[in-house]
PDB file of C-alpha atoms in Angstrom:
ATOM      1  CA  MET A   1      25.142  25.619  14.050  1.00  0.00           C
ATOM      2  CA  TYR A   2      23.322  24.185  11.572  1.00  0.00           C
ATOM      3  CA  THR A   3      22.474  24.998   7.453  1.00  0.00           C
ATOM      4  CA  THR A   4      19.862  27.603   6.439  1.00  0.00           C
ATOM      5  CA  LYS A   5      18.444  24.570   4.996  1.00  0.00           C
ATOM      6  CA  GLN A   6      18.242  22.341   7.720  1.00  0.00           C
ATOM      7  CA  ASN A   7      16.386  25.040   9.294  1.00  0.00           C
ATOM      8  CA  GLU A   8      14.047  25.733   6.823  1.00  0.00           C
ATOM      9  CA  PHE A   9      13.366  21.739   6.983  1.00  0.00           C
ATOM     10  CA  MET A  10      12.924  21.546  10.699  1.00  0.00           C
ATOM     11  CA  GLN A  11      10.598  24.612  10.224  1.00  0.00           C
ATOM     12  CA  GLU A  12       8.850  22.550   7.886  1.00  0.00           C
ATOM     13  CA  ALA A  13       8.381  19.656  10.008  1.00  0.00           C
ATOM     14  CA  ILE A  14       7.346  22.172  13.121  1.00  0.00           C
ATOM     15  CA  ARG A  15       5.137  24.254  11.149  1.00  0.00           C
ATOM     16  CA  LEU A  16       3.181  20.632   9.978  1.00  0.00           C
ATOM     17  CA  SER A  17       3.144  19.898  13.421  1.00  0.00           C
ATOM     18  CA  ILE A  18       1.082  23.462  14.510  1.00  0.00           C
ATOM     19  CA  GLU A  19      -1.276  22.864  11.597  1.00  0.00           C
ATOM     20  CA  ASN A  20      -2.129  19.713  12.379  1.00  0.00           C
ATOM     21  CA  VAL A  21      -3.268  20.864  16.110  1.00  0.00           C
ATOM     22  CA  THR A  22      -4.869  23.651  14.434  1.00  0.00           C
ATOM     23  CA  SER A  23      -6.820  22.132  12.016  1.00  0.00           C
ATOM     24  CA  GLY A  24      -8.199  19.211  14.695  1.00  0.00           C
ATOM     25  CA  LYS A  25      -6.596  16.617  12.302  1.00  0.00           C
ATOM     26  CA  GLY A  26      -4.230  15.309  15.102  1.00  0.00           C
ATOM     27  CA  GLY A  27      -1.536  15.389  17.654  1.00  0.00           C
ATOM     28  CA  PRO A  28       1.130  18.177  17.534  1.00  0.00           C
ATOM     29  CA  PHE A  29       3.689  16.187  15.464  1.00  0.00           C
ATOM     30  CA  GLY A  30       5.197  16.751  12.105  1.00  0.00           C
ATOM     31  CA  ALA A  31       8.165  15.288   9.902  1.00  0.00           C
ATOM     32  CA  VAL A  32       9.637  15.684   6.634  1.00  0.00           C
ATOM     33  CA  ILE A  33      11.737  13.737   4.657  1.00  0.00           C
ATOM     34  CA  VAL A  34      14.530  15.228   2.296  1.00  0.00           C
ATOM     35  CA  LYS A  35      16.679  13.702  -0.656  1.00  0.00           C
ATOM     36  CA  ASP A  36      19.347  15.953  -2.818  1.00  0.00           C
ATOM     37  CA  GLY A  37      18.843  18.902  -0.609  1.00  0.00           C
ATOM     38  CA  LYS A  38      14.763  18.868  -1.159  1.00  0.00           C
ATOM     39  CA  ILE A  39      11.752  17.727   0.499  1.00  0.00           C
ATOM     40  CA  ILE A  40       9.994  14.686  -1.266  1.00  0.00           C
ATOM     41  CA  ALA A  41       7.695  13.930   1.610  1.00  0.00           C
ATOM     42  CA  ARG A  42       6.106  15.242   4.243  1.00  0.00           C
ATOM     43  CA  GLY A  43       3.627  13.505   7.401  1.00  0.00           C
ATOM     44  CA  ALA A  44       1.756  15.104  10.123  1.00  0.00           C
ATOM     45  CA  ASN A  45       0.215  12.915  13.046  1.00  0.00           C
ATOM     46  CA  GLU A  46      -3.072  11.297  11.446  1.00  0.00           C
ATOM     47  CA  VAL A  47      -4.018   8.775  14.539  1.00  0.00           C
ATOM     48  CA  THR A  48      -7.285   9.783  15.522  1.00  0.00           C
ATOM     49  CA  SER A  49      -8.606  11.218  11.360  1.00  0.00           C
ATOM     50  CA  SER A  50      -7.816   8.355  10.550  1.00  0.00           C
ATOM     51  CA  ALA A  51      -8.547   5.720  13.039  1.00  0.00           C
ATOM     52  CA  ASP A  52      -5.030   4.365  12.720  1.00  0.00           C
ATOM     53  CA  PRO A  53      -2.789   3.977  15.803  1.00  0.00           C
ATOM     54  CA  THR A  54       0.232   3.543  13.706  1.00  0.00           C
ATOM     55  CA  ALA A  55      -0.270   6.565  11.393  1.00  0.00           C
ATOM     56  CA  HIS A  56       2.132   8.907  13.463  1.00  0.00           C
ATOM     57  CA  ALA A  57       3.980  11.601  11.344  1.00  0.00           C
ATOM     58  CA  GLU A  58       7.031   9.702  10.783  1.00  0.00           C
ATOM     59  CA  VAL A  59       5.452   6.732   9.706  1.00  0.00           C
ATOM     60  CA  VAL A  60       3.335   9.189   7.208  1.00  0.00           C
ATOM     61  CA  ALA A  61       6.092  10.632   5.977  1.00  0.00           C
ATOM     62  CA  ILE A  62       8.210   7.471   5.263  1.00  0.00           C
ATOM     63  CA  ARG A  63       4.920   5.978   3.722  1.00  0.00           C
ATOM     64  CA  ASN A  64       4.779   9.379   1.018  1.00  0.00           C
ATOM     65  CA  ALA A  65       8.502   8.606   0.642  1.00  0.00           C
ATOM     66  CA  CYS A  66       8.505   5.463  -0.349  1.00  0.00           C
ATOM     67  CA  LYS A  67       5.556   5.566  -2.255  1.00  0.00           C
ATOM     68  CA  THR A  68       7.716   8.847  -4.029  1.00  0.00           C
ATOM     69  CA  LEU A  69      10.894   6.715  -4.477  1.00  0.00           C
ATOM     70  CA  GLY A  70       9.260   3.784  -5.308  1.00  0.00           C
ATOM     71  CA  THR A  71      11.410   2.089  -2.459  1.00  0.00           C
ATOM     72  CA  PHE A  72      11.039   0.501   0.694  1.00  0.00           C
ATOM     73  CA  GLN A  73      14.722   2.273   2.072  1.00  0.00           C
ATOM     74  CA  LEU A  74      15.500   6.048   2.052  1.00  0.00           C
ATOM     75  CA  HIS A  75      18.988   5.525   1.668  1.00  0.00           C
ATOM     76  CA  GLY A  76      20.617   9.377   0.949  1.00  0.00           C
ATOM     77  CA  CYS A  77      17.577  10.573   2.662  1.00  0.00           C
ATOM     78  CA  GLU A  78      17.716  12.920   5.886  1.00  0.00           C
ATOM     79  CA  ILE A  79      14.547  12.908   8.168  1.00  0.00           C
ATOM     80  CA  TYR A  80      13.244  15.866  10.185  1.00  0.00           C
ATOM     81  CA  THR A  81      10.919  15.003  12.883  1.00  0.00           C
ATOM     82  CA  SER A  82       9.083  17.677  15.509  1.00  0.00           C
ATOM     83  CA  CYS A  83      10.147  15.418  18.421  1.00  0.00           C
ATOM     84  CA  GLU A  84      12.118  12.610  19.335  1.00  0.00           C
ATOM     85  CA  PRO A  85      10.516   9.400  17.588  1.00  0.00           C
ATOM     86  CA  CYS A  86       8.430   7.234  19.738  1.00  0.00           C
ATOM     87  CA  PRO A  87       9.688   3.385  19.841  1.00  0.00           C
ATOM     88  CA  MET A  88       7.413   2.642  17.083  1.00  0.00           C
ATOM     89  CA  CYS A  89       8.596   5.379  15.030  1.00  0.00           C
ATOM     90  CA  LEU A  90      12.303   5.154  15.606  1.00  0.00           C
ATOM     91  CA  GLY A  91      11.922   1.113  14.739  1.00  0.00           C
ATOM     92  CA  ALA A  92      10.233   2.358  11.310  1.00  0.00           C
ATOM     93  CA  ILE A  93      13.199   5.062  10.790  1.00  0.00           C
ATOM     94  CA  TYR A  94      15.761   2.618  11.581  1.00  0.00           C
ATOM     95  CA  TRP A  95      13.967  -0.246   9.056  1.00  0.00           C
ATOM     96  CA  ALA A  96      13.675   2.568   6.330  1.00  0.00           C
ATOM     97  CA  ARG A  97      17.300   3.085   6.509  1.00  0.00           C
ATOM     98  CA  PRO A  98      17.427   6.871   5.918  1.00  0.00           C
ATOM     99  CA  ASP A  99      21.291   8.657   6.407  1.00  0.00           C
ATOM    100  CA  LYS A 100      20.400  11.101   9.211  1.00  0.00           C
ATOM    101  CA  MET A 101      17.315  12.070  11.626  1.00  0.00           C
ATOM    102  CA  TYR A 102      17.186  15.820  13.252  1.00  0.00           C
ATOM    103  CA  PHE A 103      14.629  16.093  16.017  1.00  0.00           C
ATOM    104  CA  ALA A 104      13.181  19.027  17.458  1.00  0.00           C
ATOM    105  CA  ASN A 105      11.112  18.049  21.042  1.00  0.00           C
ATOM    106  CA  THR A 106      12.331  15.660  23.255  1.00  0.00           C
ATOM    107  CA  LYS A 107      10.413  12.794  24.335  1.00  0.00           C
ATOM    108  CA  LYS A 108      10.316  14.275  28.157  1.00  0.00           C
ATOM    109  CA  ASP A 109       8.537  17.362  26.337  1.00  0.00           C
ATOM    110  CA  ALA A 110       6.206  14.911  24.904  1.00  0.00           C
ATOM    111  CA  ALA A 111       5.851  13.449  28.060  1.00  0.00           C
ATOM    112  CA  ASP A 112       5.003  16.531  29.629  1.00  0.00           C
ATOM    113  CA  ILE A 113       1.826  16.654  27.869  1.00  0.00           C
ATOM    114  CA  GLN A 114       0.814  13.135  28.122  1.00  0.00           C
ATOM    115  CA  PHE A 115       2.417  11.908  25.181  1.00  0.00           C
ATOM    116  CA  ASP A 116       4.696   9.536  27.343  1.00  0.00           C
ATOM    117  CA  ASP A 117       6.019   6.346  25.725  1.00  0.00           C
ATOM    118  CA  HIS A 118       8.498   5.393  28.417  1.00  0.00           C
ATOM    119  CA  PHE A 119       6.411   2.405  29.536  1.00  0.00           C
ATOM    120  CA  ILE A 120       7.279   0.830  26.161  1.00  0.00           C
ATOM    121  CA  TYR A 121      10.410   1.459  26.208  1.00  0.00           C
ATOM    122  CA  ASP A 122      10.347  -0.577  30.307  1.00  0.00           C
ATOM    123  CA  GLU A 123       8.527  -3.241  28.472  1.00  0.00           C
ATOM    124  CA  LEU A 124      10.720  -4.086  25.476  1.00  0.00           C
ATOM    125  CA  GLU A 125      13.395  -4.494  28.448  1.00  0.00           C
ATOM    126  CA  ILE A 126      11.415  -7.125  30.213  1.00  0.00           C
ATOM    127  CA  PRO A 127      10.655 -10.976  28.855  1.00  0.00           C
ATOM    128  CA  TYR A 128       7.650 -11.325  26.798  1.00  0.00           C
ATOM    129  CA  GLN A 129       6.228 -13.807  28.866  1.00  0.00           C
ATOM    130  CA  ASN A 130       5.856 -10.996  32.055  1.00  0.00           C
ATOM    131  CA  ARG A 131       5.105  -8.005  29.968  1.00  0.00           C
ATOM    132  CA  LYS A 132       1.709  -6.118  30.924  1.00  0.00           C
ATOM    133  CA  LEU A 133       0.532  -7.188  27.521  1.00  0.00           C
ATOM    134  CA  GLU A 134      -0.501 -10.786  27.582  1.00  0.00           C
ATOM    135  CA  THR A 135       1.884 -12.808  25.031  1.00  0.00           C
ATOM    136  CA  VAL A 136       2.029 -16.167  24.306  1.00  0.00           C
ATOM    137  CA  GLN A 137       3.667 -17.979  21.559  1.00  0.00           C
ATOM    138  CA  MET A 138       2.189 -20.602  19.744  1.00  0.00           C
ATOM    139  CA  MET A 139       2.884 -22.764  16.613  1.00  0.00           C
ATOM    140  CA  ARG A 140       6.346 -21.816  16.147  1.00  0.00           C
ATOM    141  CA  GLU A 141       7.085 -25.133  14.361  1.00  0.00           C
ATOM    142  CA  GLU A 142       4.701 -24.752  11.826  1.00  0.00           C
ATOM    143  CA  ALA A 143       5.869 -20.678  11.484  1.00  0.00           C
ATOM    144  CA  LEU A 144       9.397 -21.584  10.964  1.00  0.00           C
ATOM    145  CA  GLU A 145       8.268 -23.287   7.317  1.00  0.00           C
ATOM    146  CA  ALA A 146       7.890 -19.599   5.978  1.00  0.00           C
ATOM    147  CA  PHE A 147      11.420 -18.713   7.302  1.00  0.00           C
ATOM    148  CA  LYS A 148      12.844 -21.923   5.817  1.00  0.00           C
ATOM    149  CA  ILE A 149      11.332 -21.257   2.198  1.00  0.00           C
ATOM    150  CA  TRP A 150      12.456 -17.365   2.431  1.00  0.00           C
ATOM    151  CA  SER A 151      16.159 -18.363   3.689  1.00  0.00           C
ATOM    152  CA  GLU A 152      16.299 -21.089   0.142  1.00  0.00           C
ATOM    153  CA  SER A 153      14.344 -18.916  -2.081  1.00  0.00           C
ATOM    154  CA  ILE A 154      16.350 -17.477  -4.573  1.00  0.00           C
ATOM    155  CA  ASN A 155      13.960 -15.198  -5.697  1.00  0.00           C
ATOM    156  CA  LYS A 156      13.529 -12.716  -2.444  1.00  0.00           C
ATOM    157  CA  VAL A 157      14.599  -8.994  -2.240  1.00  0.00           C
ATOM    158  CA  GLU A 158      16.714  -8.608   0.722  1.00  0.00           C
ATOM    159  CA  TYR A 159      16.152  -5.839   3.404  1.00  0.00           C
TER     160      TYR A 159
END
């Protein structure tokens, strides 16, 4: 069903997830990014070891791949992740724009071991005024100045 290479790439993501747990460095998540049939970046969950709540395996792998390639987009790349991405990682993956994503464990599998992101998906559907995290909009008119400058700039790098 999958090529030998695809299986090898996913096996590496899974290996990273297992190694991460056994080493005590973080949660059971790993990811690799592939370009032209070769792994160009790896990532494992570093949330607890780096004291960074955004240091999920996919985000770490994306950061490493972008640094390796010297770009902020991953066109021509694929990401293999040991688990279906959480909302933050899925957003990061979409922003990075790889060509394809593969995952192993499901978000239900993750929820079964207390990594449940369902509440975030629910919150995204609620108007910001009604979310559990108190959210207040302020100083919109002042902030629009940056958007105006951006839209008129001839020096911007679009993404």
